[in-house]
Short mmCIF file of C-alpha atoms in Angstrom, two decimals:
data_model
loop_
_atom_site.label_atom_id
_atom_site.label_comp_id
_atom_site.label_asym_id
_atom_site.label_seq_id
_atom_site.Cartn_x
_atom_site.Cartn_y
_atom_site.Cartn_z
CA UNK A 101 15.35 -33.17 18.47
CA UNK A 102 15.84 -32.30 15.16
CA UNK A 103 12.67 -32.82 14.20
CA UNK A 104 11.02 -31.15 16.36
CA UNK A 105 13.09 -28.01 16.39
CA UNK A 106 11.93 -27.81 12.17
CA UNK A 107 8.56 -28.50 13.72
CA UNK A 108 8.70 -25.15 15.60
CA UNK A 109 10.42 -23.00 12.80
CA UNK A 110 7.50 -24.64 10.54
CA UNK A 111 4.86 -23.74 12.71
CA UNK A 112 6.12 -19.90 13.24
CA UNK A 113 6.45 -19.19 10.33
CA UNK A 114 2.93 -19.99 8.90
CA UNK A 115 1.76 -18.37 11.68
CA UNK A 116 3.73 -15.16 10.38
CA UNK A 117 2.65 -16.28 6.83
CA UNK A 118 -1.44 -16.07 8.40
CA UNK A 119 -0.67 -12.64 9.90
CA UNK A 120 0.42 -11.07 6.73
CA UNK A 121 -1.99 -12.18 4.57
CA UNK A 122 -4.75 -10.28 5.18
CA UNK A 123 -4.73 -6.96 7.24
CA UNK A 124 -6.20 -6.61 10.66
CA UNK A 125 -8.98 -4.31 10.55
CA UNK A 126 -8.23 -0.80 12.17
CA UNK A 127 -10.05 1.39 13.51
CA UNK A 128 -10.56 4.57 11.45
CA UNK A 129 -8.79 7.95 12.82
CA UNK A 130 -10.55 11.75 12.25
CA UNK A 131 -6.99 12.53 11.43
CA UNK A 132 -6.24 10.25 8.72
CA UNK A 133 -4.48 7.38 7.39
CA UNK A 134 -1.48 5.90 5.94
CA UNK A 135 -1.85 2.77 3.61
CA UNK A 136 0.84 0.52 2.53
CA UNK A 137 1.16 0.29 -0.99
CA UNK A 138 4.13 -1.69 -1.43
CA UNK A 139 6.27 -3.16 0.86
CA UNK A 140 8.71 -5.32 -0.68
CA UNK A 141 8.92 -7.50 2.54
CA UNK A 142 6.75 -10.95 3.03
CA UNK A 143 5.62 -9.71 6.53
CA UNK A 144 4.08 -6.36 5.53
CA UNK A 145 0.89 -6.65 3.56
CA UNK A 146 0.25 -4.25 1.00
CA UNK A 147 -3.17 -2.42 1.76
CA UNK A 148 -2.55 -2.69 5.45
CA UNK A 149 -4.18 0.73 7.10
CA UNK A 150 -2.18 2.36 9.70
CA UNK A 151 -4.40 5.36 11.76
CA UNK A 152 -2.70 8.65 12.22
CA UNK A 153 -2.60 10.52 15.46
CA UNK A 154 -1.42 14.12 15.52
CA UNK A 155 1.88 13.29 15.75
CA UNK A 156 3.10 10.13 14.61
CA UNK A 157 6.01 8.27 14.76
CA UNK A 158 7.70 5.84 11.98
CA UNK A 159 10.23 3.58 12.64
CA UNK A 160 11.60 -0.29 13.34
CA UNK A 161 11.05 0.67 17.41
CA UNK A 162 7.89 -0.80 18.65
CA UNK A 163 7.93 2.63 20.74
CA UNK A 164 6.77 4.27 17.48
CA UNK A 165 3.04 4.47 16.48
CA UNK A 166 3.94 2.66 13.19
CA UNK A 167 6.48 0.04 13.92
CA UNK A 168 7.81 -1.79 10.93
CA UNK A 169 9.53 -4.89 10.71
CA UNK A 170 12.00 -3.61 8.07
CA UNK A 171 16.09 -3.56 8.39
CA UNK A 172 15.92 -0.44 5.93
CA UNK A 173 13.99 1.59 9.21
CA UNK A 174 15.99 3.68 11.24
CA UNK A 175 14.78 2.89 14.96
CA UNK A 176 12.61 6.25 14.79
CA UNK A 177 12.67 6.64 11.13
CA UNK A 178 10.71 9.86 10.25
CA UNK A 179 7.40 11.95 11.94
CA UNK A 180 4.55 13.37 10.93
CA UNK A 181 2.98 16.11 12.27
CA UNK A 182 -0.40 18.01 12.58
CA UNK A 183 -0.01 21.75 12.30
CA UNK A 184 -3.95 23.21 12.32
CA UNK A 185 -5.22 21.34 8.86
CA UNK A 186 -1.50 21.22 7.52
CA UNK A 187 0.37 18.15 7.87
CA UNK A 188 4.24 17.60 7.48
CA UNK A 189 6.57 15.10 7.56
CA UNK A 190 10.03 14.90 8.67
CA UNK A 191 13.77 12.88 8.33
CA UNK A 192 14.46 12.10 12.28
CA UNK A 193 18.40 11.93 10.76
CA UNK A 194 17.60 8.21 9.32
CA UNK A 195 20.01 6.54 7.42
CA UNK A 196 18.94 5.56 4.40
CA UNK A 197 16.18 8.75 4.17
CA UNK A 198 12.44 9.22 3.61
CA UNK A 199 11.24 10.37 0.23
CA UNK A 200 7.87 11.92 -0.81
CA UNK A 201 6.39 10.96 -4.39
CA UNK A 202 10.60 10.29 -5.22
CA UNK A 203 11.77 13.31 -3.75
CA UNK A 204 14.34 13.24 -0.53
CA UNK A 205 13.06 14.67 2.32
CA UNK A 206 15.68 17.20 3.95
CA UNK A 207 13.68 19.03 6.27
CA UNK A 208 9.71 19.40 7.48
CA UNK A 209 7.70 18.91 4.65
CA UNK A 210 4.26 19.53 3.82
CA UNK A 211 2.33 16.53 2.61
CA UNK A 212 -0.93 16.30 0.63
CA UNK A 213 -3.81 13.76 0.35
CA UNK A 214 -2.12 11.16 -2.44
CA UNK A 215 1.40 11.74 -1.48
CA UNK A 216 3.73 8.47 -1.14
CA UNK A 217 6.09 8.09 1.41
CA UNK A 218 8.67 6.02 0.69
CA UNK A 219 10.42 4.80 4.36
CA UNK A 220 13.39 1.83 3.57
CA UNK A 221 11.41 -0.17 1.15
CA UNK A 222 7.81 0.23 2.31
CA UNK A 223 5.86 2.61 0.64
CA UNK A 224 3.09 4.54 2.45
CA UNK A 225 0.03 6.51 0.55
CA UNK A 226 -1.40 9.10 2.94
CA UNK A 227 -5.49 9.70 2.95
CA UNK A 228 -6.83 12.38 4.74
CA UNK A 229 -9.92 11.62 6.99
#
């Protein structure tokens, strides 16, 4: 039993191992993109495309639009948001914050084609469409 019980952890984890390798193609969004940069976590690969919507959601929830696997995430982590051509971004009262190029987020923020968001220890570049 023993055996076979390694034999499953074995198995799911190179599976995991196989998903994280290389990114899942996405399909592109007229609204933009986030791309992860660095993610400090084996599961989240760095280069990874996540589409925007006009509002997004970020957070460990798989409710959110971009649900990731970190323990750093507050459930619903931090949002951005589509004002005309202006985007911002936003603390939903996380724990451990969200940061733009190094700088804590406190309130709505506006964001800019470059910017880094830092969310727990994933980092986030965000490309306008």
């Amino acid at each position: 039993m023993l055996y076979f019980f390694l034999w499953q952890v074995l198995r799911v984890v190179v599976r995991d191992l196989r998903t994280g390798v290389a990114p899942a193609p996405t399909q592109a969004s007229p609204y933009g993109q986030l791309v992860i940069t660095s993610s400090g976590l084996p599961g989240i690969a760095v280069g990874k495309t996540f589409p925007l919507a006009p509002q997004t959601t970020i957070g460990r929830s798989t409710e959110c639009e971009i649900a990731l696997n970190d323990t750093f995430l507050s459930a619903e982590h931090a949002r951005l948001k589509l004002n005309g051509d202006d985007w911002t971004l936003e603390d939903l009262h996380s724990t451990n914050g969200t940061f733009i190029n190094g700088y804590e987020v406190r309130s709505a923020t506006a964001i800019n084609e470059g910017d880094v968001i830092r969310i727990g220890r994933v980092e986030l570049k965000f490309v306008r469409a």
